[in-house]
Amino acid sequence: LYLFYNKSKSISRIKKLNKNKNLKIIIYDFYISNEISSNKYPLFFNLFKKFFNTYFYTIGIVFNIFRLKKIFKKNNLDVLMVLNGGYPGGEVCISAIFSWFLLKKNNKAWYNIHNYPVDISNFSMLRKLYENMMDYLISKSINGIITVSKSCKKEFNKRPMIDESRIHHIHNGFDNNFYLR
């Protein structure tokens, strides 16, 4: 089992859970669009970045597709499940889906979403076109989406380019015995 993790996040808890060494952690150091804005950059740059965030995000996806494709090839992986808090998700997660599709068209990834999708109804027409195009590409590149509830699944009707028949739900589970040992 492989876990891909951004080096900017703490993995100490995951390492403790991995007592049997059955999990290989691959730490990547990709920069993502949200990491660009900080106080260390001039105010003008941050305003520019905020205005063009969608485009930086897209460039990040394209750039990371090729980096992830190399990692996936090197590790000779069989199956991919991408987990994300919300939909459409971060640029590395989306890049992973597209990278996997380029490598394994007959064995598409699953996209596991743990929150509601972003509602695009109040977006500008240009942003809606962009979001719908991304939804279409994501939908064609995955086996399906797994959400954590019927309610989350239902909210995907606000994202019309995703085939509803490919959205499934599996409720989160909790095993007391695992955590109370």
JSON list of C-alpha atoms in Angstrom, two decimals:
[
{"chain": "A", "resi": 1, "resn": "LEU", "atom": "CA", "xyz": [0.00, 0.00, 0.00]},
{"chain": "A", "resi": 2, "resn": "TYR", "atom": "CA", "xyz": [1.38, 3.39, -0.99]},
{"chain": "A", "resi": 3, "resn": "LEU", "atom": "CA", "xyz": [0.53, 6.78, 0.44]},
{"chain": "A", "resi": 4, "resn": "PHE", "atom": "CA", "xyz": [1.51, 9.97, -1.37]},
{"chain": "A", "resi": 5, "resn": "TYR", "atom": "CA", "xyz": [1.95, 12.90, 0.95]},
{"chain": "A", "resi": 6, "resn": "ASN", "atom": "CA", "xyz": [3.02, 16.52, 0.55]},
{"chain": "A", "resi": 7, "resn": "LYS", "atom": "CA", "xyz": [6.21, 17.33, 2.46]},
{"chain": "A", "resi": 8, "resn": "SER", "atom": "CA", "xyz": [4.58, 20.46, 3.88]},
{"chain": "A", "resi": 9, "resn": "LYS", "atom": "CA", "xyz": [2.24, 18.27, 5.97]},
{"chain": "A", "resi": 10, "resn": "SER", "atom": "CA", "xyz": [3.16, 16.38, 9.14]},
{"chain": "A", "resi": 11, "resn": "ILE", "atom": "CA", "xyz": [3.25, 12.61, 8.77]},
{"chain": "A", "resi": 12, "resn": "SER", "atom": "CA", "xyz": [4.37, 11.67, 12.30]},
{"chain": "A", "resi": 13, "resn": "ARG", "atom": "CA", "xyz": [0.94, 10.21, 13.19]},
{"chain": "A", "resi": 14, "resn": "ILE", "atom": "CA", "xyz": [0.84, 8.12, 10.02]},
{"chain": "A", "resi": 15, "resn": "LYS", "atom": "CA", "xyz": [4.32, 6.77, 10.71]},
{"chain": "A", "resi": 16, "resn": "LYS", "atom": "CA", "xyz": [3.19, 5.68, 14.20]},
{"chain": "A", "resi": 17, "resn": "LEU", "atom": "CA", "xyz": [0.18, 3.83, 12.72]},
{"chain": "A", "resi": 18, "resn": "ASN", "atom": "CA", "xyz": [2.43, 2.08, 10.22]},
{"chain": "A", "resi": 19, "resn": "LYS", "atom": "CA", "xyz": [3.94, -0.33, 12.78]},
{"chain": "A", "resi": 20, "resn": "ASN", "atom": "CA", "xyz": [3.93, -3.31, 10.43]},
{"chain": "A", "resi": 21, "resn": "LYS", "atom": "CA", "xyz": [5.66, -1.41, 7.63]},
{"chain": "A", "resi": 22, "resn": "ASN", "atom": "CA", "xyz": [2.92, -2.41, 5.19]},
{"chain": "A", "resi": 23, "resn": "LEU", "atom": "CA", "xyz": [2.58, 1.19, 4.04]},
{"chain": "A", "resi": 24, "resn": "LYS", "atom": "CA", "xyz": [5.16, 2.85, 1.83]},
{"chain": "A", "resi": 25, "resn": "ILE", "atom": "CA", "xyz": [5.01, 6.62, 2.21]},
{"chain": "A", "resi": 26, "resn": "ILE", "atom": "CA", "xyz": [6.14, 8.61, -0.82]},
{"chain": "A", "resi": 27, "resn": "ILE", "atom": "CA", "xyz": [6.70, 12.23, 0.08]},
{"chain": "A", "resi": 28, "resn": "TYR", "atom": "CA", "xyz": [6.48, 14.68, -2.80]},
{"chain": "A", "resi": 29, "resn": "ASP", "atom": "CA", "xyz": [7.55, 18.30, -2.74]},
{"chain": "A", "resi": 30, "resn": "PHE", "atom": "CA", "xyz": [5.25, 19.82, -5.31]},
{"chain": "A", "resi": 31, "resn": "TYR", "atom": "CA", "xyz": [4.41, 23.46, -4.91]},
{"chain": "A", "resi": 32, "resn": "ILE", "atom": "CA", "xyz": [0.73, 24.18, -5.19]},
{"chain": "A", "resi": 33, "resn": "SER", "atom": "CA", "xyz": [-1.02, 27.44, -6.01]},
{"chain": "A", "resi": 34, "resn": "ASN", "atom": "CA", "xyz": [-2.20, 28.05, -2.42]},
{"chain": "A", "resi": 35, "resn": "GLU", "atom": "CA", "xyz": [1.37, 27.90, -1.13]},
{"chain": "A", "resi": 36, "resn": "ILE", "atom": "CA", "xyz": [2.45, 30.76, -3.38]},
{"chain": "A", "resi": 37, "resn": "SER", "atom": "CA", "xyz": [0.57, 33.43, -1.47]},
{"chain": "A", "resi": 38, "resn": "SER", "atom": "CA", "xyz": [2.11, 34.29, 1.86]},
{"chain": "A", "resi": 39, "resn": "ASN", "atom": "CA", "xyz": [3.43, 37.33, 3.66]},
{"chain": "A", "resi": 40, "resn": "LYS", "atom": "CA", "xyz": [6.89, 36.84, 2.21]},
{"chain": "A", "resi": 41, "resn": "TYR", "atom": "CA", "xyz": [5.71, 37.98, -1.23]},
{"chain": "A", "resi": 42, "resn": "PRO", "atom": "CA", "xyz": [4.86, 41.61, -2.07]},
{"chain": "A", "resi": 43, "resn": "LEU", "atom": "CA", "xyz": [1.24, 42.68, -1.77]},
{"chain": "A", "resi": 44, "resn": "PHE", "atom": "CA", "xyz": [0.98, 43.25, -5.52]},
{"chain": "A", "resi": 45, "resn": "PHE", "atom": "CA", "xyz": [2.02, 39.65, -6.21]},
{"chain": "A", "resi": 46, "resn": "ASN", "atom": "CA", "xyz": [-0.58, 38.29, -3.78]},
{"chain": "A", "resi": 47, "resn": "LEU", "atom": "CA", "xyz": [-3.33, 40.38, -5.38]},
{"chain": "A", "resi": 48, "resn": "PHE", "atom": "CA", "xyz": [-2.21, 39.21, -8.83]},
{"chain": "A", "resi": 49, "resn": "LYS", "atom": "CA", "xyz": [-2.15, 35.61, -7.61]},
{"chain": "A", "resi": 50, "resn": "LYS", "atom": "CA", "xyz": [-5.62, 35.90, -6.08]},
{"chain": "A", "resi": 51, "resn": "PHE", "atom": "CA", "xyz": [-7.03, 37.31, -9.31]},
{"chain": "A", "resi": 52, "resn": "PHE", "atom": "CA", "xyz": [-5.47, 34.60, -11.47]},
{"chain": "A", "resi": 53, "resn": "ASN", "atom": "CA", "xyz": [-5.72, 31.74, -8.97]},
{"chain": "A", "resi": 54, "resn": "THR", "atom": "CA", "xyz": [-7.72, 29.54, -11.35]},
{"chain": "A", "resi": 55, "resn": "TYR", "atom": "CA", "xyz": [-5.02, 29.84, -13.98]},
{"chain": "A", "resi": 56, "resn": "PHE", "atom": "CA", "xyz": [-2.16, 29.14, -11.54]},
{"chain": "A", "resi": 57, "resn": "TYR", "atom": "CA", "xyz": [-4.18, 26.17, -10.31]},
{"chain": "A", "resi": 58, "resn": "THR", "atom": "CA", "xyz": [-4.56, 24.87, -13.87]},
{"chain": "A", "resi": 59, "resn": "ILE", "atom": "CA", "xyz": [-0.88, 25.36, -14.67]},
{"chain": "A", "resi": 60, "resn": "GLY", "atom": "CA", "xyz": [-0.09, 23.48, -11.45]},
{"chain": "A", "resi": 61, "resn": "ILE", "atom": "CA", "xyz": [-2.30, 20.59, -12.54]},
{"chain": "A", "resi": 62, "resn": "VAL", "atom": "CA", "xyz": [-0.61, 20.34, -15.94]},
{"chain": "A", "resi": 63, "resn": "PHE", "atom": "CA", "xyz": [2.87, 20.57, -14.43]},
{"chain": "A", "resi": 64, "resn": "ASN", "atom": "CA", "xyz": [2.14, 17.97, -11.73]},
{"chain": "A", "resi": 65, "resn": "ILE", "atom": "CA", "xyz": [0.56, 15.48, -14.15]},
{"chain": "A", "resi": 66, "resn": "PHE", "atom": "CA", "xyz": [3.97, 14.77, -15.63]},
{"chain": "A", "resi": 67, "resn": "ARG", "atom": "CA", "xyz": [5.73, 14.61, -12.26]},
{"chain": "A", "resi": 68, "resn": "LEU", "atom": "CA", "xyz": [3.16, 12.16, -10.86]},
{"chain": "A", "resi": 69, "resn": "LYS", "atom": "CA", "xyz": [3.22, 10.06, -14.01]},
{"chain": "A", "resi": 70, "resn": "LYS", "atom": "CA", "xyz": [6.95, 9.45, -13.41]},
{"chain": "A", "resi": 71, "resn": "ILE", "atom": "CA", "xyz": [6.32, 8.51, -9.76]},
{"chain": "A", "resi": 72, "resn": "PHE", "atom": "CA", "xyz": [3.49, 6.12, -10.67]},
{"chain": "A", "resi": 73, "resn": "LYS", "atom": "CA", "xyz": [5.60, 4.46, -13.37]},
{"chain": "A", "resi": 74, "resn": "LYS", "atom": "CA", "xyz": [8.62, 4.12, -11.08]},
{"chain": "A", "resi": 75, "resn": "ASN", "atom": "CA", "xyz": [6.57, 2.42, -8.35]},
{"chain": "A", "resi": 76, "resn": "ASN", "atom": "CA", "xyz": [4.65, 0.13, -10.74]},
{"chain": "A", "resi": 77, "resn": "LEU", "atom": "CA", "xyz": [1.30, 0.66, -9.03]},
{"chain": "A", "resi": 78, "resn": "ASP", "atom": "CA", "xyz": [-1.82, -1.44, -9.72]},
{"chain": "A", "resi": 79, "resn": "VAL", "atom": "CA", "xyz": [-4.74, 0.64, -8.42]},
{"chain": "A", "resi": 80, "resn": "LEU", "atom": "CA", "xyz": [-5.27, 4.26, -7.43]},
{"chain": "A", "resi": 81, "resn": "MET", "atom": "CA", "xyz": [-7.78, 5.79, -5.06]},
{"chain": "A", "resi": 82, "resn": "VAL", "atom": "CA", "xyz": [-7.53, 9.54, -4.56]},
{"chain": "A", "resi": 83, "resn": "LEU", "atom": "CA", "xyz": [-8.93, 10.85, -1.27]},
{"chain": "A", "resi": 84, "resn": "ASN", "atom": "CA", "xyz": [-9.92, 14.46, -0.89]},
{"chain": "A", "resi": 85, "resn": "GLY", "atom": "CA", "xyz": [-11.83, 16.57, 1.58]},
{"chain": "A", "resi": 86, "resn": "GLY", "atom": "CA", "xyz": [-14.06, 18.24, -0.98]},
{"chain": "A", "resi": 87, "resn": "TYR", "atom": "CA", "xyz": [-14.74, 18.37, -4.69]},
{"chain": "A", "resi": 88, "resn": "PRO", "atom": "CA", "xyz": [-13.18, 19.25, -7.08]},
{"chain": "A", "resi": 89, "resn": "GLY", "atom": "CA", "xyz": [-10.19, 18.97, -4.76]},
{"chain": "A", "resi": 90, "resn": "GLY", "atom": "CA", "xyz": [-6.63, 20.10, -4.79]},
{"chain": "A", "resi": 91, "resn": "GLU", "atom": "CA", "xyz": [-4.45, 20.35, -7.84]},
{"chain": "A", "resi": 92, "resn": "VAL", "atom": "CA", "xyz": [-2.22, 17.42, -6.84]},
{"chain": "A", "resi": 93, "resn": "CYS", "atom": "CA", "xyz": [-5.24, 15.13, -6.39]},
{"chain": "A", "resi": 94, "resn": "ILE", "atom": "CA", "xyz": [-6.67, 16.14, -9.75]},
{"chain": "A", "resi": 95, "resn": "SER", "atom": "CA", "xyz": [-3.22, 15.76, -11.32]},
{"chain": "A", "resi": 96, "resn": "ALA", "atom": "CA", "xyz": [-3.05, 12.23, -9.88]},
{"chain": "A", "resi": 97, "resn": "ILE", "atom": "CA", "xyz": [-6.34, 11.31, -11.53]},
{"chain": "A", "resi": 98, "resn": "PHE", "atom": "CA", "xyz": [-5.22, 12.60, -14.93]},
{"chain": "A", "resi": 99, "resn": "SER", "atom": "CA", "xyz": [-1.74, 11.04, -14.59]},
{"chain": "A", "resi": 100, "resn": "TRP", "atom": "CA", "xyz": [-3.25, 7.69, -13.72]},
{"chain": "A", "resi": 101, "resn": "PHE", "atom": "CA", "xyz": [-5.64, 7.89, -16.66]},
{"chain": "A", "resi": 102, "resn": "LEU", "atom": "CA", "xyz": [-2.75, 8.55, -19.04]},
{"chain": "A", "resi": 103, "resn": "LEU", "atom": "CA", "xyz": [-0.97, 5.45, -17.71]},
{"chain": "A", "resi": 104, "resn": "LYS", "atom": "CA", "xyz": [-3.89, 3.08, -17.05]},
{"chain": "A", "resi": 105, "resn": "LYS", "atom": "CA", "xyz": [-6.83, 3.92, -19.30]},
{"chain": "A", "resi": 106, "resn": "ASN", "atom": "CA", "xyz": [-8.33, 0.46, -18.69]},
{"chain": "A", "resi": 107, "resn": "ASN", "atom": "CA", "xyz": [-7.97, 0.66, -14.91]},
{"chain": "A", "resi": 108, "resn": "LYS", "atom": "CA", "xyz": [-9.18, 4.13, -13.96]},
{"chain": "A", "resi": 109, "resn": "ALA", "atom": "CA", "xyz": [-8.82, 5.62, -10.49]},
{"chain": "A", "resi": 110, "resn": "TRP", "atom": "CA", "xyz": [-11.55, 6.08, -7.92]},
{"chain": "A", "resi": 111, "resn": "TYR", "atom": "CA", "xyz": [-12.13, 9.51, -6.40]},
{"chain": "A", "resi": 112, "resn": "ASN", "atom": "CA", "xyz": [-13.14, 9.45, -2.72]},
{"chain": "A", "resi": 113, "resn": "ILE", "atom": "CA", "xyz": [-14.70, 12.73, -1.53]},
{"chain": "A", "resi": 114, "resn": "HIS", "atom": "CA", "xyz": [-15.33, 13.43, 2.16]},
{"chain": "A", "resi": 115, "resn": "ASN", "atom": "CA", "xyz": [-17.40, 16.58, 1.89]},
{"chain": "A", "resi": 116, "resn": "TYR", "atom": "CA", "xyz": [-19.84, 18.42, -0.33]},
{"chain": "A", "resi": 117, "resn": "PRO", "atom": "CA", "xyz": [-18.83, 19.53, -3.82]},
{"chain": "A", "resi": 118, "resn": "VAL", "atom": "CA", "xyz": [-18.36, 23.23, -4.43]},
{"chain": "A", "resi": 119, "resn": "ASP", "atom": "CA", "xyz": [-21.57, 24.79, -5.70]},
{"chain": "A", "resi": 120, "resn": "ILE", "atom": "CA", "xyz": [-20.81, 26.64, -8.93]},
{"chain": "A", "resi": 121, "resn": "SER", "atom": "CA", "xyz": [-24.22, 28.30, -9.33]},
{"chain": "A", "resi": 122, "resn": "ASN", "atom": "CA", "xyz": [-22.94, 31.73, -8.22]},
{"chain": "A", "resi": 123, "resn": "PHE", "atom": "CA", "xyz": [-19.75, 31.63, -10.30]},
{"chain": "A", "resi": 124, "resn": "SER", "atom": "CA", "xyz": [-19.24, 33.84, -13.33]},
{"chain": "A", "resi": 125, "resn": "MET", "atom": "CA", "xyz": [-20.10, 32.35, -16.73]},
{"chain": "A", "resi": 126, "resn": "LEU", "atom": "CA", "xyz": [-16.40, 31.97, -17.58]},
{"chain": "A", "resi": 127, "resn": "ARG", "atom": "CA", "xyz": [-15.68, 30.20, -14.29]},
{"chain": "A", "resi": 128, "resn": "LYS", "atom": "CA", "xyz": [-18.71, 27.91, -14.78]},
{"chain": "A", "resi": 129, "resn": "LEU", "atom": "CA", "xyz": [-17.38, 26.94, -18.23]},
{"chain": "A", "resi": 130, "resn": "TYR", "atom": "CA", "xyz": [-14.01, 26.17, -16.68]},
{"chain": "A", "resi": 131, "resn": "GLU", "atom": "CA", "xyz": [-15.52, 24.14, -13.82]},
{"chain": "A", "resi": 132, "resn": "ASN", "atom": "CA", "xyz": [-17.79, 22.20, -16.20]},
{"chain": "A", "resi": 133, "resn": "MET", "atom": "CA", "xyz": [-14.84, 21.40, -18.47]},
{"chain": "A", "resi": 134, "resn": "MET", "atom": "CA", "xyz": [-12.82, 20.15, -15.47]},
{"chain": "A", "resi": 135, "resn": "ASP", "atom": "CA", "xyz": [-15.79, 18.10, -14.25]},
{"chain": "A", "resi": 136, "resn": "TYR", "atom": "CA", "xyz": [-16.15, 16.52, -17.67]},
{"chain": "A", "resi": 137, "resn": "LEU", "atom": "CA", "xyz": [-12.45, 15.64, -17.85]},
{"chain": "A", "resi": 138, "resn": "ILE", "atom": "CA", "xyz": [-12.42, 14.27, -14.31]},
{"chain": "A", "resi": 139, "resn": "SER", "atom": "CA", "xyz": [-15.59, 12.26, -14.95]},
{"chain": "A", "resi": 140, "resn": "LYS", "atom": "CA", "xyz": [-14.07, 10.67, -18.07]},
{"chain": "A", "resi": 141, "resn": "SER", "atom": "CA", "xyz": [-10.81, 9.87, -16.23]},
{"chain": "A", "resi": 142, "resn": "ILE", "atom": "CA", "xyz": [-12.22, 7.95, -13.23]},
{"chain": "A", "resi": 143, "resn": "ASN", "atom": "CA", "xyz": [-14.20, 4.80, -12.52]},
{"chain": "A", "resi": 144, "resn": "GLY", "atom": "CA", "xyz": [-16.41, 6.77, -10.20]},
{"chain": "A", "resi": 145, "resn": "ILE", "atom": "CA", "xyz": [-16.77, 8.99, -7.18]},
{"chain": "A", "resi": 146, "resn": "ILE", "atom": "CA", "xyz": [-17.32, 7.62, -3.69]},
{"chain": "A", "resi": 147, "resn": "THR", "atom": "CA", "xyz": [-18.88, 10.01, -1.19]},
{"chain": "A", "resi": 148, "resn": "VAL", "atom": "CA", "xyz": [-19.49, 9.51, 2.52]},
{"chain": "A", "resi": 149, "resn": "SER", "atom": "CA", "xyz": [-23.26, 10.01, 2.55]},
{"chain": "A", "resi": 150, "resn": "LYS", "atom": "CA", "xyz": [-26.40, 10.16, 0.44]},
{"chain": "A", "resi": 151, "resn": "SER", "atom": "CA", "xyz": [-26.54, 13.87, 1.19]},
{"chain": "A", "resi": 152, "resn": "CYS", "atom": "CA", "xyz": [-23.05, 14.46, -0.29]},
{"chain": "A", "resi": 153, "resn": "LYS", "atom": "CA", "xyz": [-23.97, 12.33, -3.29]},
{"chain": "A", "resi": 154, "resn": "LYS", "atom": "CA", "xyz": [-27.13, 14.36, -3.87]},
{"chain": "A", "resi": 155, "resn": "GLU", "atom": "CA", "xyz": [-25.18, 17.63, -3.89]},
{"chain": "A", "resi": 156, "resn": "PHE", "atom": "CA", "xyz": [-23.33, 16.49, -7.01]},
{"chain": "A", "resi": 157, "resn": "ASN", "atom": "CA", "xyz": [-26.47, 17.42, -8.98]},
{"chain": "A", "resi": 158, "resn": "LYS", "atom": "CA", "xyz": [-25.03, 20.95, -8.77]},
{"chain": "A", "resi": 159, "resn": "ARG", "atom": "CA", "xyz": [-22.15, 19.73, -10.94]},
{"chain": "A", "resi": 160, "resn": "PRO", "atom": "CA", "xyz": [-24.06, 18.76, -14.14]},
{"chain": "A", "resi": 161, "resn": "MET", "atom": "CA", "xyz": [-21.07, 17.46, -16.13]},
{"chain": "A", "resi": 162, "resn": "ILE", "atom": "CA", "xyz": [-20.52, 14.53, -13.76]},
{"chain": "A", "resi": 163, "resn": "ASP", "atom": "CA", "xyz": [-22.44, 11.39, -14.67]},
{"chain": "A", "resi": 164, "resn": "GLU", "atom": "CA", "xyz": [-24.76, 10.78, -11.70]},
{"chain": "A", "resi": 165, "resn": "SER", "atom": "CA", "xyz": [-24.69, 7.00, -12.25]},
{"chain": "A", "resi": 166, "resn": "ARG", "atom": "CA", "xyz": [-20.97, 7.01, -11.41]},
{"chain": "A", "resi": 167, "resn": "ILE", "atom": "CA", "xyz": [-21.43, 8.59, -7.98]},
{"chain": "A", "resi": 168, "resn": "HIS", "atom": "CA", "xyz": [-21.69, 6.17, -5.07]},
{"chain": "A", "resi": 169, "resn": "HIS", "atom": "CA", "xyz": [-21.79, 6.53, -1.32]},
{"chain": "A", "resi": 170, "resn": "ILE", "atom": "CA", "xyz": [-20.24, 4.48, 1.45]},
{"chain": "A", "resi": 171, "resn": "HIS", "atom": "CA", "xyz": [-20.82, 5.72, 4.96]},
{"chain": "A", "resi": 172, "resn": "ASN", "atom": "CA", "xyz": [-17.76, 6.34, 7.12]},
{"chain": "A", "resi": 173, "resn": "GLY", "atom": "CA", "xyz": [-17.15, 3.57, 9.61]},
{"chain": "A", "resi": 174, "resn": "PHE", "atom": "CA", "xyz": [-15.59, 3.37, 13.01]},
{"chain": "A", "resi": 175, "resn": "ASP", "atom": "CA", "xyz": [-14.23, 0.28, 14.76]},
{"chain": "A", "resi": 176, "resn": "ASN", "atom": "CA", "xyz": [-13.99, 0.87, 18.54]},
{"chain": "A", "resi": 177, "resn": "ASN", "atom": "CA", "xyz": [-11.75, -2.17, 18.98]},
{"chain": "A", "resi": 178, "resn": "PHE", "atom": "CA", "xyz": [-9.11, -0.72, 16.65]},
{"chain": "A", "resi": 179, "resn": "TYR", "atom": "CA", "xyz": [-8.86, 2.58, 18.54]},
{"chain": "A", "resi": 180, "resn": "LEU", "atom": "CA", "xyz": [-9.42, 1.35, 22.10]},
{"chain": "A", "resi": 181, "resn": "ARG", "atom": "CA", "xyz": [-6.60, -1.20, 22.27]}
]
